[in-house]
PDB file of C-alpha atoms and ligand atoms in Angstrom:
ATOM      1  CA  MET L   1      -0.150  -3.729 -17.637  1.00 91.00           C
ATOM      2  CA  GLN L   2       2.105  -6.572 -18.540  1.00 93.00           C
ATOM      3  CA  ILE L   3       4.748  -7.381 -15.942  1.00 97.00           C
ATOM      4  CA  LYS L   4       7.918  -8.212 -17.825  1.00 97.00           C
ATOM      5  CA  THR L   5      10.369  -8.082 -14.947  1.00 97.00           C
ATOM      6  CA  SER L   6      10.209  -7.685 -11.200  1.00 98.00           C
ATOM      7  CA  GLU L   7      13.104  -7.802  -8.802  1.00 97.00           C
ATOM      8  CA  PHE L   8      13.879  -7.178  -5.172  1.00 97.00           C
ATOM      9  CA  VAL L   9      16.152  -4.147  -4.841  1.00 98.00           C
ATOM     10  CA  LYS L  10      16.778  -3.639  -1.141  1.00 96.00           C
ATOM     11  CA  SER L  11      15.425  -3.461   2.386  1.00 96.00           C
ATOM     12  CA  SER L  12      15.905  -0.172   4.178  1.00 96.00           C
ATOM     13  CA  GLN L  13      15.623   0.747   7.812  1.00 91.00           C
ATOM     14  CA  LYS L  14      14.849   4.378   7.087  1.00 91.00           C
ATOM     15  CA  TRP L  15      13.839   6.573   4.167  1.00 95.00           C
ATOM     16  CA  GLN L  16      17.360   7.990   3.816  1.00 96.00           C
ATOM     17  CA  GLU L  17      18.595   4.505   2.907  1.00 97.00           C
ATOM     18  CA  CYS L  18      16.011   3.885   0.176  1.00 97.00           C
ATOM     19  CA  PRO L  19      17.094   3.684  -3.492  1.00 97.00           C
ATOM     20  CA  GLU L  20      17.713   7.010  -5.282  1.00 96.00           C
ATOM     21  CA  PRO L  21      14.296   8.609  -5.842  1.00 96.00           C
ATOM     22  CA  THR L  22      14.578   8.788  -9.615  1.00 95.00           C
ATOM     23  CA  LEU L  23      11.674   6.529 -10.614  1.00 97.00           C
ATOM     24  CA  PRO L  24       7.965   6.757  -9.767  1.00 97.00           C
ATOM     25  CA  GLU L  25       7.111   4.837  -6.625  1.00 98.00           C
ATOM     26  CA  TYR L  26       3.910   3.271  -5.302  1.00 98.00           C
ATOM     27  CA  ALA L  27       3.727   1.965  -1.747  1.00 98.00           C
ATOM     28  CA  PHE L  28       1.484  -0.477   0.092  1.00 97.00           C
ATOM     29  CA  ILE L  29       0.540   0.360   3.645  1.00 96.00           C
ATOM     30  CA  GLY L  30      -1.992  -0.940   6.149  1.00 95.00           C
ATOM     31  CA  ARG L  31      -2.356  -2.859   9.365  1.00 93.00           C
ATOM     32  CA  SER L  32      -0.123  -5.752  10.040  1.00 90.00           C
ATOM     33  CA  ASN L  33      -1.414  -8.969   8.419  1.00 92.00           C
ATOM     34  CA  VAL L  34      -3.838  -7.128   6.103  1.00 95.00           C
ATOM     35  CA  GLY L  35      -2.174  -8.745   3.083  1.00 96.00           C
ATOM     36  CA  LYS L  36       0.266  -6.140   1.719  1.00 96.00           C
ATOM     37  CA  SER L  37       3.048  -8.542   0.809  1.00 95.00           C
ATOM     38  CA  SER L  38       0.603 -11.108  -0.600  1.00 97.00           C
ATOM     39  CA  LEU L  39      -1.025  -8.546  -2.875  1.00 98.00           C
ATOM     40  CA  ILE L  40       2.347  -7.363  -4.145  1.00 97.00           C
ATOM     41  CA  ASN L  41       3.181 -10.952  -5.085  1.00 97.00           C
ATOM     42  CA  ALA L  42      -0.208 -11.413  -6.746  1.00 98.00           C
ATOM     43  CA  MET L  43       0.226  -8.208  -8.772  1.00 98.00           C
ATOM     44  CA  LEU L  44       3.672  -9.190  -9.941  1.00 97.00           C
ATOM     45  CA  GLY L  45       2.757 -12.819 -10.567  1.00 96.00           C
ATOM     46  CA  ARG L  46       5.453 -13.942  -8.147  1.00 95.00           C
ATOM     47  CA  LYS L  47       4.952 -16.479  -5.423  1.00 92.00           C
ATOM     48  CA  ASP L  48       7.353 -15.399  -2.787  1.00 93.00           C
ATOM     49  CA  LEU L  49       9.077 -12.202  -3.883  1.00 95.00           C
ATOM     50  CA  ALA L  50       7.682 -10.258  -0.922  1.00 93.00           C
ATOM     51  CA  LYS L  51       7.838 -12.343   2.229  1.00 91.00           C
ATOM     52  CA  THR L  52       4.451 -13.186   3.729  1.00 90.00           C
ATOM     53  CA  SER L  53       3.369 -14.812   6.964  1.00 87.00           C
ATOM     54  CA  GLY L  54       0.293 -15.800   8.916  1.00 86.00           C
ATOM     55  CA  THR L  55       1.886 -14.126  11.931  1.00 83.00           C
ATOM     56  CA  PRO L  56       1.511 -10.327  12.004  1.00 78.00           C
ATOM     57  CA  GLY L  57       4.648  -8.191  11.917  1.00 77.00           C
ATOM     58  CA  LYS L  58       6.444 -10.096   9.157  1.00 76.00           C
ATOM     59  CA  THR L  59       7.574  -7.058   7.163  1.00 76.00           C
ATOM     60  CA  GLN L  60       9.707  -4.861   9.401  1.00 82.00           C
ATOM     61  CA  LEU L  61      11.691  -2.867   6.865  1.00 91.00           C
ATOM     62  CA  ILE L  62      10.953  -0.775   3.785  1.00 95.00           C
ATOM     63  CA  ASN L  63      11.244  -3.187   0.862  1.00 96.00           C
ATOM     64  CA  HIS L  64      11.740  -1.909  -2.662  1.00 98.00           C
ATOM     65  CA  PHE L  65      10.831  -3.922  -5.752  1.00 98.00           C
ATOM     66  CA  LEU L  66      11.708  -2.673  -9.221  1.00 98.00           C
ATOM     67  CA  VAL L  67       9.072  -3.441 -11.841  1.00 98.00           C
ATOM     68  CA  ASN L  68       9.630  -3.433 -15.628  1.00 97.00           C
ATOM     69  CA  GLU L  69      12.830  -1.570 -14.832  1.00 96.00           C
ATOM     70  CA  ASN L  70      10.923   1.702 -14.597  1.00 95.00           C
ATOM     71  CA  TRP L  71       8.921   1.977 -11.391  1.00 98.00           C
ATOM     72  CA  TYR L  72       9.129   0.937  -7.757  1.00 98.00           C
ATOM     73  CA  LEU L  73       6.604  -0.991  -5.749  1.00 98.00           C
ATOM     74  CA  THR L  74       7.244  -0.679  -2.026  1.00 97.00           C
ATOM     75  CA  ASP L  75       6.202  -3.003   0.753  1.00 96.00           C
ATOM     76  CA  LEU L  76       6.018  -1.241   4.114  1.00 93.00           C
ATOM     77  CA  PRO L  77       5.761  -2.651   7.644  1.00 89.00           C
ATOM     78  CA  GLY L  78       2.230  -2.785   8.997  1.00 88.00           C
ATOM     79  CA  TYR L  79       0.979  -0.242  11.488  1.00 85.00           C
ATOM     80  CA  GLY L  80      -0.878  -0.970  14.707  1.00 77.00           C
ATOM     81  CA  TYR L  81       0.769  -4.281  15.448  1.00 72.00           C
ATOM     82  CA  ALA L  82      -0.274  -4.862  19.044  1.00 65.00           C
ATOM     83  CA  LYS L  83       2.145  -7.614  19.992  1.00 68.00           C
ATOM     84  CA  VAL L  84       5.315  -5.539  20.040  1.00 70.00           C
ATOM     85  CA  SER L  85       6.290  -3.144  22.814  1.00 77.00           C
ATOM     86  CA  LYS L  86       4.920   0.375  22.776  1.00 79.00           C
ATOM     87  CA  SER L  87       8.322   1.890  22.046  1.00 80.00           C
ATOM     88  CA  LEU L  88       8.954  -0.470  19.129  1.00 77.00           C
ATOM     89  CA  ARG L  89       5.516   0.328  17.759  1.00 77.00           C
ATOM     90  CA  LYS L  90       6.372   4.020  17.954  1.00 82.00           C
ATOM     91  CA  ASP L  91       9.626   3.304  16.081  1.00 81.00           C
ATOM     92  CA  PHE L  92       7.682   1.576  13.281  1.00 81.00           C
ATOM     93  CA  GLU L  93       5.201   4.417  13.100  1.00 86.00           C
ATOM     94  CA  LYS L  94       8.018   6.915  12.844  1.00 89.00           C
ATOM     95  CA  LEU L  95       9.715   4.889  10.124  1.00 91.00           C
ATOM     96  CA  ILE L  96       6.463   4.778   8.145  1.00 93.00           C
ATOM     97  CA  THR L  97       5.477   8.421   8.572  1.00 94.00           C
ATOM     98  CA  ASN L  98       8.999   9.676   7.859  1.00 96.00           C
ATOM     99  CA  TYR L  99       9.123   7.574   4.724  1.00 96.00           C
ATOM    100  CA  ILE L 100       5.764   8.887   3.517  1.00 97.00           C
ATOM    101  CA  LEU L 101       6.541  12.525   4.286  1.00 97.00           C
ATOM    102  CA  ASN L 102      10.048  12.539   2.836  1.00 97.00           C
ATOM    103  CA  ARG L 103      10.029  10.175  -0.106  1.00 97.00           C
ATOM    104  CA  LYS L 104      10.159  12.571  -3.059  1.00 95.00           C
ATOM    105  CA  ASN L 105       9.166  10.068  -5.738  1.00 97.00           C
ATOM    106  CA  LEU L 106       6.193   8.570  -3.866  1.00 98.00           C
ATOM    107  CA  VAL L 107       3.368   8.991  -6.351  1.00 98.00           C
ATOM    108  CA  ASN L 108       0.578   7.158  -4.595  1.00 98.00           C
ATOM    109  CA  LEU L 109      -0.007   5.274  -1.393  1.00 98.00           C
ATOM    110  CA  PHE L 110      -2.309   2.261  -1.431  1.00 98.00           C
ATOM    111  CA  VAL L 111      -3.963   1.945   1.965  1.00 97.00           C
ATOM    112  CA  LEU L 112      -4.987  -1.675   2.456  1.00 98.00           C
ATOM    113  CA  ILE L 113      -8.003  -2.607   4.520  1.00 97.00           C
ATOM    114  CA  ASP L 114      -9.278  -6.076   5.394  1.00 96.00           C
ATOM    115  CA  ILE L 115     -12.730  -6.288   3.845  1.00 97.00           C
ATOM    116  CA  ARG L 116     -14.030  -8.448   6.683  1.00 96.00           C
ATOM    117  CA  HIS L 117     -13.996  -5.644   9.220  1.00 93.00           C
ATOM    118  CA  THR L 118     -16.267  -2.675   9.723  1.00 89.00           C
ATOM    119  CA  PRO L 119     -14.413   0.665   9.792  1.00 90.00           C
ATOM    120  CA  GLN L 120     -11.606   0.568  12.344  1.00 91.00           C
ATOM    121  CA  LYS L 121     -10.398   3.638  14.203  1.00 90.00           C
ATOM    122  CA  ILE L 122      -6.752   3.052  13.404  1.00 90.00           C
ATOM    123  CA  ASP L 123      -7.381   2.935   9.626  1.00 93.00           C
ATOM    124  CA  ILE L 124      -9.679   5.941   9.644  1.00 93.00           C
ATOM    125  CA  GLU L 125      -7.097   7.893  11.650  1.00 91.00           C
ATOM    126  CA  PHE L 126      -4.359   6.923   9.246  1.00 93.00           C
ATOM    127  CA  ILE L 127      -6.465   8.025   6.265  1.00 94.00           C
ATOM    128  CA  GLU L 128      -7.182  11.338   8.026  1.00 93.00           C
ATOM    129  CA  TRP L 129      -3.470  11.783   8.579  1.00 93.00           C
ATOM    130  CA  CYS L 130      -2.860  11.287   4.842  1.00 94.00           C
ATOM    131  CA  GLY L 131      -5.424  13.966   4.109  1.00 93.00           C
ATOM    132  CA  GLU L 132      -3.933  16.424   6.601  1.00 93.00           C
ATOM    133  CA  ASN L 133      -0.520  15.925   5.047  1.00 95.00           C
ATOM    134  CA  GLY L 134      -1.649  16.068   1.424  1.00 95.00           C
ATOM    135  CA  ILE L 135      -0.584  12.511   0.655  1.00 96.00           C
ATOM    136  CA  PRO L 136      -2.247  11.055  -2.468  1.00 97.00           C
ATOM    137  CA  PHE L 137      -3.772   7.681  -1.640  1.00 97.00           C
ATOM    138  CA  SER L 138      -6.208   5.029  -2.785  1.00 98.00           C
ATOM    139  CA  ILE L 139      -8.038   2.454  -0.729  1.00 98.00           C
ATOM    140  CA  VAL L 140      -7.585  -1.247  -1.391  1.00 98.00           C
ATOM    141  CA  PHE L 141      -9.825  -3.794   0.273  1.00 98.00           C
ATOM    142  CA  THR L 142      -8.141  -7.164   0.704  1.00 98.00           C
ATOM    143  CA  LYS L 143      -9.162 -10.810   1.223  1.00 98.00           C
ATOM    144  CA  LEU L 144     -12.351 -10.597  -0.824  1.00 98.00           C
ATOM    145  CA  ASP L 145     -12.321 -14.402  -1.158  1.00 98.00           C
ATOM    146  CA  LYS L 146     -12.935 -14.702   2.573  1.00 98.00           C
ATOM    147  CA  MET L 147     -16.377 -13.124   2.358  1.00 96.00           C
ATOM    148  CA  LYS L 148     -19.722 -13.690   0.687  1.00 96.00           C
ATOM    149  CA  PRO L 149     -20.199 -11.127  -2.115  1.00 94.00           C
ATOM    150  CA  ASN L 150     -23.140  -9.328  -0.507  1.00 96.00           C
ATOM    151  CA  ALA L 151     -21.476  -9.033   2.876  1.00 96.00           C
ATOM    152  CA  ALA L 152     -18.347  -7.687   1.167  1.00 97.00           C
ATOM    153  CA  LYS L 153     -20.391  -5.073  -0.674  1.00 96.00           C
ATOM    154  CA  GLU L 154     -22.049  -4.047   2.566  1.00 96.00           C
ATOM    155  CA  ASN L 155     -18.710  -3.507   4.275  1.00 96.00           C
ATOM    156  CA  VAL L 156     -17.401  -1.411   1.395  1.00 96.00           C
ATOM    157  CA  GLU L 157     -20.555   0.717   1.602  1.00 96.00           C
ATOM    158  CA  LYS L 158     -20.071   1.165   5.349  1.00 95.00           C
ATOM    159  CA  TYR L 159     -16.579   2.393   4.692  1.00 95.00           C
ATOM    160  CA  LYS L 160     -17.738   4.877   2.102  1.00 95.00           C
ATOM    161  CA  VAL L 161     -20.309   6.280   4.522  1.00 95.00           C
ATOM    162  CA  GLU L 162     -17.617   6.616   7.197  1.00 94.00           C
ATOM    163  CA  LEU L 163     -15.205   8.343   4.816  1.00 93.00           C
ATOM    164  CA  LEU L 164     -17.822  10.755   3.542  1.00 94.00           C
ATOM    165  CA  LYS L 165     -18.222  12.051   7.090  1.00 92.00           C
ATOM    166  CA  SER L 166     -14.937  13.893   6.683  1.00 88.00           C
ATOM    167  CA  TRP L 167     -14.211  13.862   2.941  1.00 91.00           C
ATOM    168  CA  ASP L 168     -16.104  15.686   0.186  1.00 92.00           C
ATOM    169  CA  SER L 169     -15.358  12.990  -2.347  1.00 93.00           C
ATOM    170  CA  LEU L 170     -14.156   9.421  -2.182  1.00 94.00           C
ATOM    171  CA  PRO L 171     -10.694   8.257  -3.226  1.00 94.00           C
ATOM    172  CA  GLU L 172     -10.186   5.472  -5.749  1.00 96.00           C
ATOM    173  CA  ILE L 173     -11.332   2.206  -4.221  1.00 97.00           C
ATOM    174  CA  TYR L 174     -10.136  -1.253  -5.256  1.00 98.00           C
ATOM    175  CA  VAL L 175     -11.522  -4.556  -4.045  1.00 98.00           C
ATOM    176  CA  THR L 176      -9.021  -7.387  -4.216  1.00 98.00           C
ATOM    177  CA  SER L 177      -8.090 -10.930  -3.384  1.00 98.00           C
ATOM    178  CA  ALA L 178      -4.456 -11.956  -3.520  1.00 98.00           C
ATOM    179  CA  GLU L 179      -5.612 -15.550  -3.255  1.00 97.00           C
ATOM    180  CA  LYS L 180      -7.821 -15.351  -6.347  1.00 97.00           C
ATOM    181  CA  LYS L 181      -5.867 -12.597  -8.079  1.00 97.00           C
ATOM    182  CA  GLU L 182      -8.863 -10.328  -8.221  1.00 97.00           C
ATOM    183  CA  GLY L 183      -8.578  -6.566  -8.555  1.00 98.00           C
ATOM    184  CA  THR L 184      -4.859  -6.671  -9.260  1.00 98.00           C
ATOM    185  CA  GLU L 185      -5.213  -5.691 -12.918  1.00 98.00           C
ATOM    186  CA  GLU L 186      -7.192  -2.584 -11.938  1.00 98.00           C
ATOM    187  CA  ILE L 187      -4.400  -1.410  -9.638  1.00 98.00           C
ATOM    188  CA  LEU L 188      -1.794  -2.099 -12.320  1.00 98.00           C
ATOM    189  CA  ASN L 189      -3.822  -0.131 -14.860  1.00 98.00           C
ATOM    190  CA  PHE L 190      -3.959   2.831 -12.511  1.00 98.00           C
ATOM    191  CA  ILE L 191      -0.175   2.643 -12.110  1.00 98.00           C
ATOM    192  CA  ARG L 192       0.367   2.377 -15.872  1.00 97.00           C
ATOM    193  CA  THR L 193      -1.869   5.368 -16.586  1.00 97.00           C
ATOM    194  CA  THR L 194      -0.134   7.397 -13.887  1.00 97.00           C
ATOM    195  CA  ASN L 195       3.328   6.451 -15.156  1.00 97.00           C
ATOM    196  CA  ASP L 196       2.315   7.439 -18.701  1.00 97.00           C
ATOM    197  CA  PHE L 197       1.116  10.798 -17.397  1.00 97.00           C
ATOM    198  CA  LEU L 198       4.384  11.403 -15.532  1.00 96.00           C
ATOM    199  CA  THR L 199       6.455  10.524 -18.604  1.00 95.00           C
ATOM    200  CA  LYS L 200       4.354  12.716 -20.890  1.00 96.00           C
ATOM    201  CA  ASN L 201       4.729  15.646 -18.519  1.00 95.00           C
ATOM    202  CA  LYS L 202       8.434  14.978 -18.010  1.00 94.00           C
ATOM    203  CA  VAL L 203       8.117  14.880 -14.232  1.00 92.00           C
ATOM    204  CA  ASP L 204      11.535  14.885 -12.608  1.00 89.00           C
ATOM    205  CA  PHE L 205      11.429  14.011  -8.898  1.00 85.00           C
ATOM    206  CA  ASN L 206      14.776  15.616  -8.267  1.00 73.00           C
ATOM    207  CA  GLY L 207      13.920  18.799 -10.128  1.00 62.00           C
TER     208      GLY L 207
HETATM  209  P1  LIG Q   1       2.884  -7.732   7.732  1.00 87.44           P
HETATM  210  O1  LIG Q   1       4.077  -7.839   6.843  1.00 87.44           O
HETATM  211  O2  LIG Q   1       2.996  -8.566   8.954  1.00 87.44           O
HETATM  212  O3  LIG Q   1       2.498  -6.329   8.035  1.00 87.44           O
HETATM  213  O4  LIG Q   1       1.613  -8.415   6.955  1.00 87.44           O
HETATM  214  P2  LIG Q   1       1.121  -8.220   5.453  1.00 87.44           P
HETATM  215  O5  LIG Q   1       0.135  -7.102   5.431  1.00 87.44           O
HETATM  216  O6  LIG Q   1       2.257  -8.128   4.509  1.00 87.44           O
HETATM  217  O7  LIG Q   1       0.297  -9.582   5.221  1.00 87.44           O
HETATM  218  P3  LIG Q   1       0.740 -10.883   4.418  1.00 87.44           P
HETATM  219  O8  LIG Q   1       0.745 -10.630   2.951  1.00 87.44           O
HETATM  220  O9  LIG Q   1       1.959 -11.447   5.018  1.00 87.44           O
HETATM  221  O10 LIG Q   1      -0.524 -11.820   4.677  1.00 87.44           O
HETATM  222  C1  LIG Q   1      -0.964 -12.135   5.981  1.00 87.44           C
HETATM  223  C2  LIG Q   1      -1.793 -13.405   5.961  1.00 87.44           C
HETATM  224  O11 LIG Q   1      -3.008 -13.198   5.230  1.00 87.44           O
HETATM  225  C3  LIG Q   1      -1.099 -14.582   5.271  1.00 87.44           C
HETATM  226  O12 LIG Q   1      -1.419 -15.748   5.963  1.00 87.44           O
HETATM  227  C4  LIG Q   1      -1.701 -14.586   3.875  1.00 87.44           C
HETATM  228  O13 LIG Q   1      -1.716 -15.861   3.280  1.00 87.44           O
HETATM  229  C5  LIG Q   1      -3.120 -14.119   4.157  1.00 87.44           C
HETATM  230  N1  LIG Q   1      -3.700 -13.424   2.988  1.00 87.44           N
HETATM  231  C6  LIG Q   1      -3.224 -12.327   2.384  1.00 87.44           C
HETATM  232  N2  LIG Q   1      -3.997 -11.945   1.350  1.00 87.44           N
HETATM  233  C7  LIG Q   1      -5.002 -12.845   1.286  1.00 87.44           C
HETATM  234  C8  LIG Q   1      -6.146 -13.014   0.417  1.00 87.44           C
HETATM  235  O14 LIG Q   1      -6.407 -12.248  -0.513  1.00 87.44           O
HETATM  236  N3  LIG Q   1      -6.965 -14.057   0.689  1.00 87.44           N
HETATM  237  C9  LIG Q   1      -6.746 -14.923   1.715  1.00 87.44           C
HETATM  238  N4  LIG Q   1      -7.619 -15.914   1.896  1.00 87.44           N
HETATM  239  N5  LIG Q   1      -5.687 -14.810   2.538  1.00 87.44           N
HETATM  240  C10 LIG Q   1      -4.819 -13.783   2.335  1.00 87.44           C
HETATM  241 MG1  LIG Q   2       4.246  -7.931   4.840  1.00 87.44          MG
END
């Protein structure tokens, strides 16, 4: 998909403050520092539209970006950030889960996972939670450039094995590098195809 325009719309502290849910929306979620904001920039061909940082916990609000004037890409705060107090962490979790459960126009959630790690409890639990709540999601491995190709493949395989312990079939899986702009076109193609489907079937999120 060609990106003609992309713009920051607003930051929201809760789902009730998000833009009117009239357009299809795709959100990026995952642990703090996994590379959500970086991948959004890479997909949109923008350097610093979504704010990134080497320090975890950079994104603390729900950030909406409008793309090609007809769909939203949403950057969410990371989950599982250890360096904030327990109560603040709970607040973030609530913000995230409330957003996911209540956002009417959320079409798909991209769950980002750092390809360098073997399956982590917190990610597996989050994916299970999506399943229990009927949330459509895909898995996106990040930071591919930080690993040797074979080791990366091995880690993806380990993840698949872990997922198949509780799922009958695997979700869509993307392997990406924001640094090298790899895998971004595949995600954009998925979004384009999904948007086309929604338009063809005249899906109205407020209907
Ligand atoms: P929070 O907003 O804190 O939840 O983090 P985030 O998930 O938005 O991560 P962010 O995009 O800010 O990136 C975190 C760090 O990882 C930054 O230092 C990025 O430069 C780095 N990073 C992100 N993606 C990649 C990648 O594909 N390759 C490499 N080498 N570094 C990356
Ligand atoms: Mg971020």
